[in-house]
Amino acid sequence: MRALLLLIASLAWLGSARAESLVISLSNQHVDINSTYTGAQLALFGVVVRDGRSATRADAYDILISIKGPSGLVTVRRKERFGPIWINREQRKFADVPATLALIGTRPFTDIVDRDFIDRFGMRIESHVLPKGAALADDFGAALIRLKKEDDLFTIRDRDVAFLTPDVFRATLDVPATGPLGIYNVEVSLFAGGVRLAQAETFFTVGKVGFEQLIAREARDHGVLYGMATAAMALCFGWLASVIFRRD
Amino acid sequence: MELYLPIAEMPINVLTVLAVSAAVGFISGMFGIGGGFMMTPLLIFMGVPPAIAVATGSAQIAASSTTGTLAYWRRQALDVRLGLLLLCGGMIGTVLGVWAFGALRRIGQLDLVIVLSYVTLLFSVGGLMLIESVKTLIAKRRGQSAPGAQRVHKPWYFKLPFSMQFSQSNLEASIIPLLVLALLIGFVGAILGIGGGFLMVPALIYFFRVPTAVVVGTSLFQILFTMLAATILHAATNQAVDIMLAMVLILGGVFGAQFGARAARNVRGDWFRLMLAVLILTIGARFSLDILVPPQEPYSFGTQETRR
């Protein structure tokens, strides 16, 4: 069944092959974390390049974008009553969940592509969190998604890609301040009439630079020295204060 | 004004943290306690990961106890001999505590242990102090001398072997109970990110009858070195000390502590103890709300380890 679907999809893609292609560019390939970092915004520009011979389409173009942050294991815990107190008892681990996820489109996603194909294009948060084939009514998974949405780590913006001309579009990508360091993958798909016409991928990295990088590296590689430096700083400040305030 | 913390990997508002640490510093200067048992929970509340809040807090306590120790040193209100002995026990406790901290973090029960220990400690210490100080105040009002002063019997644990003389504290006792006390406080302190002053001060007063005038300075002296060790150990083993956060905390804390210490000179001893007891109980009550009230959001997710 899945193979058949894939076949149909790829035939559909081949049918319109090379009629359109996507060229995308990010305003920045590196997000630098310095001492004033509070998250970042990147601009994504894209151009739909059309084969000169193909006729104009009846349907307008639509764009779907997914920005997926670094993935890793996350543990979700549930508080339960234990005697008189509430403590974390049951827990569930989710392997390979993106730390951040932003899904952006020109219109509500189900208007752009058929509901059944949404998962295939990665445009539903659940498909990134729950293991493949897991029950949809999973309390822990739903809670994780809800909590991540509350922290703005998972976002859905379904009217946030603007076509500047019929062929040129622009979108703003937000990097949350508490998003992890690492590689963020950006995937852009072009749709018309419910069919994916073209797809393009790019990425950007979030990393510490300068002083922040130095500190983090020292803390990791020379823990004892770093701890001694912190302790020395504490002594210094404490002594300074007693000198400044010495009156009696 | 936002500042990005390189180890906690999150931005914080500098002014908020400065204000909070100054307020905690004021209270800590007033009562001669490190204030870690207030600062650590507040940091966690602000979104700093618990491990980093605990580890970084020890650097701040080291700084504020430096100032305090120097002040008491100048006034000669410090028993170096007793302090050094307590330090020996405290060091062993700290090493064990930092190790246990890492182990609990791996099991995933660190948060529960932190909250439960806080509640138990705060309520038992606060409750004991409240009863004691209210008794004293009532007795005084009736024109009697404080009940503590009437007891001249030495408790049994004074008579254990290895007796030692602490002239400045007017104390002659076995070093075993003192070492055990310091070890326990060092252990708990390393896990909870507290200096343990709020445990050490009442313990020395009630169990060892050390004069109040010497207790605070001696306790601060011991805390200073224990927390310096804890900072280095936490940095070396758990990589959880954020030097930028430490700096902001220290700046607010040391200044707040100066004003607190000045305010304390105008408060009488009995009332002082009553106020400290109420403060400790209030914080204990705040903690127990967290685990007693049914949570609105029963779910939470832990820090996510991502591939770099």
Coordinates of C-alpha atoms in Angstrom, one line a residue:
Chain A
M1 CA 0.0 0.0 0.0
R2 CA 2.7 2.4 1.0
A3 CA 4.8 1.4 -2.0
L4 CA 1.9 2.0 -4.2
L5 CA 1.3 5.5 -2.8
L6 CA 4.9 6.3 -3.2
L7 CA 4.8 5.2 -6.8
I8 CA 1.8 7.3 -7.5
A9 CA 3.4 10.3 -5.8
S10 CA 6.6 9.9 -7.7
L11 CA 4.8 9.5 -11.0
A12 CA 2.9 12.6 -10.2
W13 CA 6.2 14.3 -9.5
L14 CA 7.8 12.9 -12.7
G15 CA 4.8 14.0 -14.7
S16 CA 5.5 17.6 -13.8
A17 CA 9.2 17.1 -13.7
R18 CA 11.4 20.1 -14.2
A19 CA 8.4 22.3 -14.9
E20 CA 9.2 24.1 -11.7
S21 CA 12.2 24.1 -9.4
L22 CA 12.9 26.0 -6.2
V23 CA 15.8 28.2 -5.3
I24 CA 16.1 29.2 -1.7
S25 CA 18.4 31.2 0.4
L26 CA 18.7 32.1 4.0
S27 CA 19.8 35.5 5.2
N28 CA 22.3 33.8 7.5
Q29 CA 23.9 30.4 7.6
H30 CA 25.2 30.8 11.1
V31 CA 23.4 32.1 14.2
D32 CA 26.0 33.4 16.6
I33 CA 25.4 33.2 20.3
N34 CA 27.0 36.0 22.1
S35 CA 26.4 37.5 25.6
T36 CA 23.3 39.4 24.4
Y37 CA 21.7 36.5 22.5
T38 CA 18.0 36.2 23.0
G39 CA 17.0 34.1 20.1
A40 CA 17.3 35.1 16.4
Q41 CA 15.4 35.7 13.3
L42 CA 16.4 34.6 9.9
A43 CA 14.8 35.6 6.6
L44 CA 14.2 32.9 4.0
F45 CA 13.9 33.9 0.4
G46 CA 12.8 31.6 -2.4
V47 CA 12.2 31.8 -6.1
V48 CA 10.1 29.5 -8.2
V49 CA 12.1 28.9 -11.4
R50 CA 9.8 27.9 -14.2
D51 CA 10.6 26.0 -17.3
G52 CA 9.9 28.5 -20.1
R53 CA 7.9 26.1 -22.2
S54 CA 5.4 25.1 -19.6
A55 CA 2.1 26.9 -19.4
T56 CA 1.0 28.9 -16.4
R57 CA -0.9 27.0 -13.8
A58 CA -4.5 27.5 -12.9
D59 CA -3.8 27.1 -9.2
A60 CA -1.7 29.5 -7.3
Y61 CA 1.6 28.3 -5.7
D62 CA 1.7 27.3 -2.1
I63 CA 4.7 26.9 0.1
L64 CA 5.3 24.7 3.1
I65 CA 8.4 25.1 5.3
S66 CA 9.6 23.0 8.2
I67 CA 12.5 24.0 10.4
K68 CA 13.7 21.2 12.5
G69 CA 16.2 21.8 15.3
P70 CA 18.7 19.2 16.6
S71 CA 17.1 16.0 17.8
G72 CA 17.6 13.9 20.9
L73 CA 16.1 11.9 23.6
V74 CA 13.6 13.6 25.9
T75 CA 12.0 12.2 29.0
V76 CA 8.4 13.1 29.8
R77 CA 7.3 12.6 33.4
R78 CA 3.9 12.6 35.0
K79 CA 3.2 13.6 38.5
E80 CA 1.0 11.2 40.4
R81 CA -0.4 11.0 43.9
F82 CA 1.8 9.1 46.3
G83 CA 0.4 9.1 49.7
P84 CA -0.1 12.8 50.6
I85 CA 2.3 14.1 48.1
W86 CA 2.5 14.5 44.3
I87 CA 5.7 13.2 42.7
N88 CA 6.9 12.2 39.3
R89 CA 6.1 8.5 38.9
E90 CA 5.5 7.3 35.5
Q91 CA 7.8 8.4 32.7
R92 CA 8.1 7.9 29.0
K93 CA 11.2 8.4 26.9
F94 CA 10.9 9.7 23.4
A95 CA 13.9 9.0 21.2
D96 CA 14.9 11.3 18.4
V97 CA 12.5 14.1 19.0
P98 CA 13.5 17.5 17.5
A99 CA 14.2 20.0 20.3
T100 CA 12.5 22.7 18.2
L101 CA 10.1 22.5 15.3
A102 CA 8.5 25.2 13.3
L103 CA 6.0 24.5 10.5
I104 CA 5.1 27.4 8.3
G105 CA 2.9 27.7 5.3
T106 CA 1.1 30.1 3.0
R107 CA -2.3 28.7 4.0
P108 CA -3.7 26.2 6.5
F109 CA -1.8 23.0 5.6
T110 CA -4.8 20.9 4.9
D111 CA -5.9 23.4 2.3
I112 CA -2.6 23.0 0.5
V113 CA -2.2 19.2 0.6
D114 CA -4.6 16.4 1.2
R115 CA -4.9 15.5 4.9
D116 CA -3.6 12.0 4.2
F117 CA -0.3 13.3 2.8
I118 CA 0.4 15.8 5.5
D119 CA 2.6 13.3 7.5
R120 CA 4.6 12.4 4.4
F121 CA 5.7 16.0 4.1
G122 CA 6.4 16.2 7.8
M123 CA 3.8 19.0 8.3
R124 CA 2.2 17.6 11.4
I125 CA 4.0 17.9 14.7
E126 CA 2.8 14.5 16.0
S127 CA 4.6 12.7 13.2
H128 CA 7.9 14.1 14.4
V129 CA 7.3 13.2 18.1
L130 CA 5.5 9.9 18.2
P131 CA 7.3 6.8 16.9
K132 CA 6.0 5.6 13.6
G133 CA 2.7 3.7 14.0
A134 CA 2.2 4.7 17.6
A135 CA -1.3 5.3 18.9
L136 CA -2.4 8.9 18.3
A137 CA -4.0 9.2 21.7
D138 CA -0.8 9.0 23.6
D139 CA -1.0 11.1 26.8
F140 CA 2.7 11.6 27.2
G141 CA 3.3 12.5 23.6
A142 CA 0.4 14.9 23.6
A143 CA 1.7 16.5 26.8
L144 CA 5.2 16.9 25.3
I145 CA 3.8 18.6 22.3
R146 CA 1.6 20.8 24.4
L147 CA 4.5 21.8 26.7
K148 CA 6.8 22.5 23.8
K149 CA 4.2 24.6 22.2
E150 CA 3.8 26.6 25.4
D151 CA 7.5 27.2 25.5
D152 CA 7.4 28.3 21.8
L153 CA 9.7 25.5 20.9
F154 CA 7.1 24.0 18.6
T155 CA 5.2 26.5 16.5
I156 CA 2.8 26.3 13.6
R157 CA 2.2 29.5 11.5
D158 CA -0.1 28.7 8.7
R159 CA -0.3 32.1 7.0
D160 CA 3.2 33.3 7.3
V161 CA 4.8 32.9 3.9
A162 CA 4.4 35.9 1.7
F163 CA 4.6 35.9 -2.1
L164 CA 6.3 39.2 -3.0
T165 CA 5.7 38.5 -6.7
P166 CA 3.9 35.4 -8.2
D167 CA 7.3 33.7 -8.2
V168 CA 9.2 35.1 -5.2
F169 CA 8.4 34.4 -1.6
R170 CA 9.7 35.3 1.8
A171 CA 9.3 33.9 5.3
T172 CA 10.7 34.7 8.7
L173 CA 12.3 31.9 10.7
D174 CA 12.5 32.3 14.4
V175 CA 15.2 30.6 16.5
P176 CA 13.9 30.3 20.1
A177 CA 16.4 31.6 22.7
T178 CA 16.3 28.3 24.6
G179 CA 16.7 26.2 21.4
P180 CA 19.7 24.0 21.5
L181 CA 23.0 24.5 19.7
G182 CA 23.6 22.5 16.6
I183 CA 22.2 22.1 13.1
Y184 CA 18.7 23.3 12.1
N185 CA 17.4 21.7 8.9
V186 CA 15.1 23.8 6.7
E187 CA 12.9 22.0 4.2
V188 CA 10.8 24.0 1.7
S189 CA 8.2 22.5 -0.6
L190 CA 6.3 24.0 -3.5
F191 CA 2.8 23.0 -4.0
A192 CA 0.0 23.7 -6.5
G193 CA -3.3 22.0 -6.8
G194 CA -2.5 19.6 -3.9
V195 CA 0.7 18.3 -5.7
R196 CA 4.2 18.8 -4.6
L197 CA 6.0 20.4 -7.6
A198 CA 9.5 20.9 -6.1
Q199 CA 11.4 20.7 -3.0
A200 CA 14.6 22.2 -1.6
E201 CA 16.6 21.9 1.6
T202 CA 19.1 24.0 3.4
F203 CA 20.3 24.3 7.0
F204 CA 21.7 26.8 9.4
T205 CA 23.8 26.3 12.6
V206 CA 23.4 27.8 16.0
G207 CA 26.7 28.1 17.9
K208 CA 28.5 30.0 20.6
V209 CA 31.2 32.5 19.4
G210 CA 33.9 34.5 21.1
F211 CA 33.7 34.7 24.9
E212 CA 30.7 32.4 25.3
Q213 CA 32.5 29.7 23.2
L214 CA 35.7 30.1 25.2
I215 CA 33.8 29.8 28.5
A216 CA 31.9 26.7 27.4
R217 CA 35.0 25.1 26.1
E218 CA 37.0 25.8 29.2
A219 CA 34.2 24.4 31.4
R220 CA 34.1 21.2 29.4
D221 CA 37.8 20.6 28.8
H222 CA 39.4 22.1 32.0
G223 CA 36.7 21.6 34.6
V224 CA 39.1 21.8 37.6
L225 CA 40.8 25.0 36.4
Y226 CA 37.5 26.5 35.5
G227 CA 36.1 25.7 38.9
M228 CA 39.1 27.2 40.6
A229 CA 38.7 30.4 38.5
T230 CA 35.1 30.6 39.6
A231 CA 36.1 30.1 43.2
A232 CA 38.8 32.7 42.9
M233 CA 36.4 35.1 41.5
A234 CA 34.0 34.5 44.4
L235 CA 36.8 35.1 46.9
C236 CA 37.8 38.3 45.1
F237 CA 34.3 39.8 45.0
G238 CA 33.7 38.8 48.6
W239 CA 36.9 40.4 49.7
L240 CA 36.3 43.5 47.6
A241 CA 32.9 44.0 49.1
S242 CA 34.3 43.8 52.6
V243 CA 36.9 46.5 51.7
I244 CA 34.4 48.8 50.1
F245 CA 32.0 48.6 53.0
R246 CA 34.5 48.6 55.7
R247 CA 33.6 51.5 58.0
D248 CA 34.1 50.3 61.5
Chain B
M1 CA 18.8 43.8 30.0
E2 CA 19.3 40.3 28.9
L3 CA 22.5 38.2 29.3
Y4 CA 23.1 34.9 27.7
L5 CA 24.4 32.2 30.1
P6 CA 27.1 30.2 28.3
I7 CA 26.7 27.0 30.5
A8 CA 23.0 27.1 31.3
E9 CA 22.5 28.0 27.6
M10 CA 19.7 30.4 28.1
P11 CA 19.3 34.2 28.4
I12 CA 18.3 35.7 31.7
N13 CA 17.3 39.2 32.7
V14 CA 20.3 40.7 34.6
L15 CA 18.3 43.2 36.6
T16 CA 15.8 40.6 37.8
V17 CA 18.6 38.3 38.9
L18 CA 20.5 41.2 40.5
A19 CA 17.4 42.3 42.5
V20 CA 16.6 38.7 43.6
S21 CA 20.2 38.0 44.7
A22 CA 20.4 41.4 46.5
A23 CA 17.2 40.6 48.4
V24 CA 18.5 37.1 49.3
G25 CA 21.9 38.7 50.2
F26 CA 20.1 41.1 52.6
I27 CA 18.4 38.2 54.4
S28 CA 21.6 36.1 54.4
G29 CA 23.7 39.0 55.8
M30 CA 21.1 39.6 58.5
F31 CA 21.0 36.0 59.7
G32 CA 24.5 35.0 59.0
I33 CA 23.4 32.2 56.6
G34 CA 24.5 31.7 53.1
G35 CA 21.0 32.1 51.7
G36 CA 21.4 29.2 49.3
F37 CA 18.2 27.6 50.5
M38 CA 16.4 30.6 49.1
M39 CA 18.5 31.4 46.1
T40 CA 18.6 27.9 44.6
P41 CA 14.8 27.4 44.5
L42 CA 14.4 31.0 43.1
L43 CA 16.8 30.2 40.3
I44 CA 15.0 27.0 39.4
F45 CA 11.8 29.0 39.4
M46 CA 13.3 31.4 36.9
G47 CA 14.0 28.5 34.5
V48 CA 17.6 27.8 35.3
P49 CA 18.1 24.0 35.1
P50 CA 18.2 22.6 38.7
A51 CA 21.7 21.1 38.3
I52 CA 23.2 24.5 37.2
A53 CA 21.2 26.4 39.9
V54 CA 22.6 24.2 42.6
A55 CA 26.2 24.1 41.4
T56 CA 26.4 27.9 40.6
G57 CA 24.7 28.7 43.9
S58 CA 27.8 27.3 45.7
A59 CA 30.0 30.0 44.1
Q60 CA 27.7 32.7 45.3
I61 CA 27.6 31.4 48.8
A62 CA 31.4 31.2 48.8
A63 CA 31.5 34.9 47.9
S64 CA 29.0 36.1 50.5
S65 CA 30.6 34.0 53.2
T66 CA 34.0 35.5 52.4
T67 CA 32.6 38.9 53.2
G68 CA 30.9 37.6 56.3
T69 CA 33.9 35.7 57.5
L70 CA 36.2 38.8 57.1
A71 CA 33.7 40.9 59.1
Y72 CA 33.5 38.4 62.0
W73 CA 37.3 37.8 61.9
R74 CA 37.9 41.5 62.5
R75 CA 35.5 41.5 65.4
Q76 CA 37.3 38.3 66.7
A77 CA 33.9 36.6 66.8
L78 CA 35.3 33.4 65.1
D79 CA 36.5 30.2 66.6
V80 CA 39.2 29.1 64.0
R81 CA 39.9 25.9 65.8
L82 CA 36.3 24.8 65.8
G83 CA 35.9 26.1 62.3
L84 CA 38.8 24.0 61.0
L85 CA 37.4 20.9 62.7
L86 CA 34.0 21.4 61.2
L87 CA 35.7 22.0 57.8
C88 CA 37.3 18.6 57.9
G89 CA 34.0 16.9 58.3
G90 CA 32.3 19.2 55.8
M91 CA 34.9 18.5 53.1
I92 CA 34.3 14.7 53.3
G93 CA 30.5 15.3 53.3
T94 CA 30.9 17.6 50.2
V95 CA 32.8 15.1 48.2
L96 CA 30.2 12.4 49.0
G97 CA 27.4 14.9 48.2
V98 CA 28.7 15.9 44.8
W99 CA 29.1 12.3 43.9
A100 CA 25.5 11.5 45.1
F101 CA 24.3 14.5 43.2
G102 CA 25.6 13.1 39.9
A103 CA 24.2 9.7 40.7
L104 CA 20.7 11.0 41.5
R105 CA 20.7 13.1 38.3
R106 CA 21.4 10.0 36.3
I107 CA 18.5 8.1 37.9
G108 CA 16.2 11.1 37.3
Q109 CA 15.1 11.5 40.9
L110 CA 17.2 14.5 41.7
D111 CA 14.3 17.0 41.7
L112 CA 12.2 14.9 44.1
V113 CA 15.1 14.4 46.5
I114 CA 15.8 18.1 46.4
V115 CA 12.2 19.1 47.2
L116 CA 11.7 16.4 49.9
S117 CA 15.0 17.2 51.6
Y118 CA 14.1 20.9 51.6
V119 CA 10.7 20.3 53.1
T120 CA 12.0 17.9 55.8
L121 CA 15.0 20.1 56.7
L122 CA 13.2 23.4 56.7
F123 CA 10.2 22.2 58.8
S124 CA 12.3 20.4 61.4
V125 CA 14.8 23.1 61.8
G126 CA 12.3 25.9 61.6
G127 CA 9.9 24.2 63.9
L128 CA 12.5 23.5 66.6
M129 CA 13.8 27.0 66.5
L130 CA 10.3 28.5 66.7
I131 CA 9.4 26.4 69.8
E132 CA 12.7 27.2 71.4
S133 CA 12.6 30.9 70.8
V134 CA 9.0 31.3 71.8
K135 CA 9.7 29.4 75.0
T136 CA 12.6 31.7 75.7
L137 CA 10.6 34.8 75.0
I138 CA 7.7 33.7 77.3
A139 CA 10.1 32.8 80.0
K140 CA 11.8 36.2 79.8
R141 CA 8.4 37.9 80.0
R142 CA 7.7 36.0 83.2
G143 CA 11.0 37.2 84.6
Q144 CA 12.7 33.8 84.6
S145 CA 16.0 33.1 83.0
A146 CA 16.1 31.3 79.8
P147 CA 15.4 27.5 80.2
G148 CA 18.6 26.6 78.2
A149 CA 20.9 28.3 80.7
Q150 CA 19.6 26.1 83.6
R151 CA 20.8 22.9 82.1
V152 CA 24.4 22.3 83.2
H153 CA 24.5 18.6 82.4
K154 CA 26.7 17.7 79.6
P155 CA 24.9 15.6 77.0
W156 CA 26.3 12.1 76.4
Y157 CA 27.9 12.8 73.1
F158 CA 30.2 15.3 74.7
K159 CA 31.9 12.5 76.5
L160 CA 32.8 10.4 73.6
P161 CA 36.6 9.8 73.0
F162 CA 38.9 12.4 71.4
S163 CA 37.9 15.3 73.5
M164 CA 39.1 18.8 72.5
Q165 CA 39.1 22.2 74.0
F166 CA 37.6 25.1 72.1
S167 CA 38.3 28.1 74.4
Q168 CA 36.7 30.8 72.2
S169 CA 33.5 28.8 72.0
N170 CA 33.6 27.9 75.7
L171 CA 33.3 24.3 74.7
E172 CA 35.0 21.1 75.6
A173 CA 33.7 18.1 73.8
S174 CA 34.5 15.0 71.8
I175 CA 35.3 15.8 68.2
I176 CA 33.3 12.8 66.9
P177 CA 29.8 14.4 67.1
L178 CA 31.2 17.6 65.7
L179 CA 32.7 15.8 62.7
V180 CA 29.5 13.8 62.1
L181 CA 27.5 17.0 62.2
A182 CA 29.7 18.7 59.7
L183 CA 29.8 15.7 57.4
L184 CA 26.1 15.4 57.3
I185 CA 25.7 19.2 56.6
G186 CA 28.4 19.1 53.9
F187 CA 26.6 16.1 52.2
V188 CA 23.2 17.7 52.2
G189 CA 24.7 21.1 51.2
A190 CA 26.4 19.7 48.1
I191 CA 23.1 18.1 47.0
L192 CA 20.9 21.0 47.7
G193 CA 23.3 23.8 46.7
I194 CA 23.2 25.3 50.2
G195 CA 26.0 26.2 52.6
G196 CA 24.0 24.7 55.4
G197 CA 24.4 27.7 57.7
F198 CA 20.7 27.5 58.6
L199 CA 21.5 24.0 59.9
M200 CA 24.9 24.6 61.4
V201 CA 23.9 27.7 63.4
P202 CA 21.0 26.2 65.3
A203 CA 22.9 22.9 65.7
L204 CA 25.9 24.5 67.3
I205 CA 23.6 26.6 69.5
Y206 CA 21.3 23.9 70.7
F207 CA 23.4 20.8 70.7
F208 CA 26.8 22.2 71.6
R209 CA 25.8 25.4 73.5
V210 CA 28.3 27.5 71.5
P211 CA 27.7 31.2 72.3
T212 CA 25.6 32.9 69.6
A213 CA 28.2 35.6 69.2
V214 CA 30.8 33.1 68.0
V215 CA 28.5 30.7 66.1
V216 CA 27.7 32.8 63.1
G217 CA 31.3 33.7 62.3
T218 CA 32.5 30.1 62.8
S219 CA 29.7 28.7 60.7
L220 CA 30.5 31.2 57.9
F221 CA 34.2 30.4 58.0
Q222 CA 33.4 26.7 57.6
I223 CA 30.8 27.4 54.8
L224 CA 33.3 29.5 52.9
F225 CA 35.8 26.7 52.5
T226 CA 33.2 24.0 52.0
M227 CA 31.6 26.0 49.2
L228 CA 34.8 26.8 47.5
A229 CA 35.5 23.1 47.4
A230 CA 31.9 22.4 46.2
T231 CA 32.3 24.9 43.4
I232 CA 35.5 23.3 42.1
L233 CA 34.1 19.8 42.5
H234 CA 30.8 20.6 40.7
A235 CA 32.7 22.2 37.9
A236 CA 35.1 19.3 37.6
T237 CA 32.6 16.4 37.8
N238 CA 29.2 17.8 36.7
Q239 CA 30.2 20.7 34.5
A240 CA 27.3 22.6 35.9
V241 CA 28.9 25.9 37.1
D242 CA 27.9 28.9 35.1
I243 CA 30.5 31.6 35.7
M244 CA 28.4 34.4 34.2
L245 CA 25.4 33.5 36.4
A246 CA 27.7 33.2 39.4
M247 CA 29.1 36.7 38.7
V248 CA 25.6 38.3 38.6
L249 CA 24.5 36.4 41.7
I250 CA 27.7 37.4 43.6
L251 CA 27.4 41.1 42.6
G252 CA 23.8 41.3 43.9
G253 CA 24.5 39.0 46.9
V254 CA 27.5 40.7 48.4
F255 CA 26.0 44.2 48.4
G256 CA 22.7 42.9 49.8
A257 CA 24.5 41.1 52.5
Q258 CA 26.3 44.3 53.7
F259 CA 23.0 46.0 54.3
G260 CA 21.5 42.9 55.9
A261 CA 24.4 42.7 58.4
R262 CA 23.9 46.3 59.4
A263 CA 20.2 45.8 59.9
A264 CA 20.9 42.8 62.1
R265 CA 22.8 44.8 64.7
N266 CA 19.5 46.5 65.7
V267 CA 17.7 43.2 66.4
R268 CA 17.8 41.4 69.8
G269 CA 18.9 37.8 70.0
D270 CA 15.6 36.1 70.9
W271 CA 13.6 38.0 68.4
F272 CA 16.4 37.3 65.9
R273 CA 15.9 33.6 66.4
L274 CA 12.2 33.9 66.2
M275 CA 12.4 35.8 62.9
L276 CA 14.8 33.2 61.4
A277 CA 12.5 30.4 62.5
V278 CA 9.5 32.1 60.8
L279 CA 11.5 32.7 57.7
I280 CA 12.6 29.1 57.4
L281 CA 9.1 27.8 58.0
T282 CA 7.7 30.1 55.4
I283 CA 10.1 28.8 52.8
G284 CA 9.3 25.2 53.9
A285 CA 5.6 25.9 53.4
R286 CA 6.2 27.3 50.0
F287 CA 8.1 24.1 49.0
S288 CA 5.5 21.7 50.4
L289 CA 2.8 23.5 48.4
D290 CA 4.7 22.2 45.3
I291 CA 4.2 18.6 46.3
L292 CA 1.0 18.8 48.3
V293 CA -1.3 20.7 45.9
P294 CA -2.5 18.7 42.9
P295 CA -0.5 20.1 40.0
Q296 CA -2.4 21.9 37.2
E297 CA 0.1 20.4 34.7
P298 CA 1.0 16.9 35.8
Y299 CA 3.4 16.5 32.9
S300 CA 6.9 17.9 32.6
F301 CA 9.8 17.1 30.3
G302 CA 13.5 16.9 31.3
T303 CA 16.5 18.7 29.7
Q304 CA 16.9 17.3 26.3
E305 CA 20.3 16.0 25.3
T306 CA 20.8 16.7 21.6
R307 CA 23.6 15.8 19.3
R308 CA 25.9 18.6 18.5

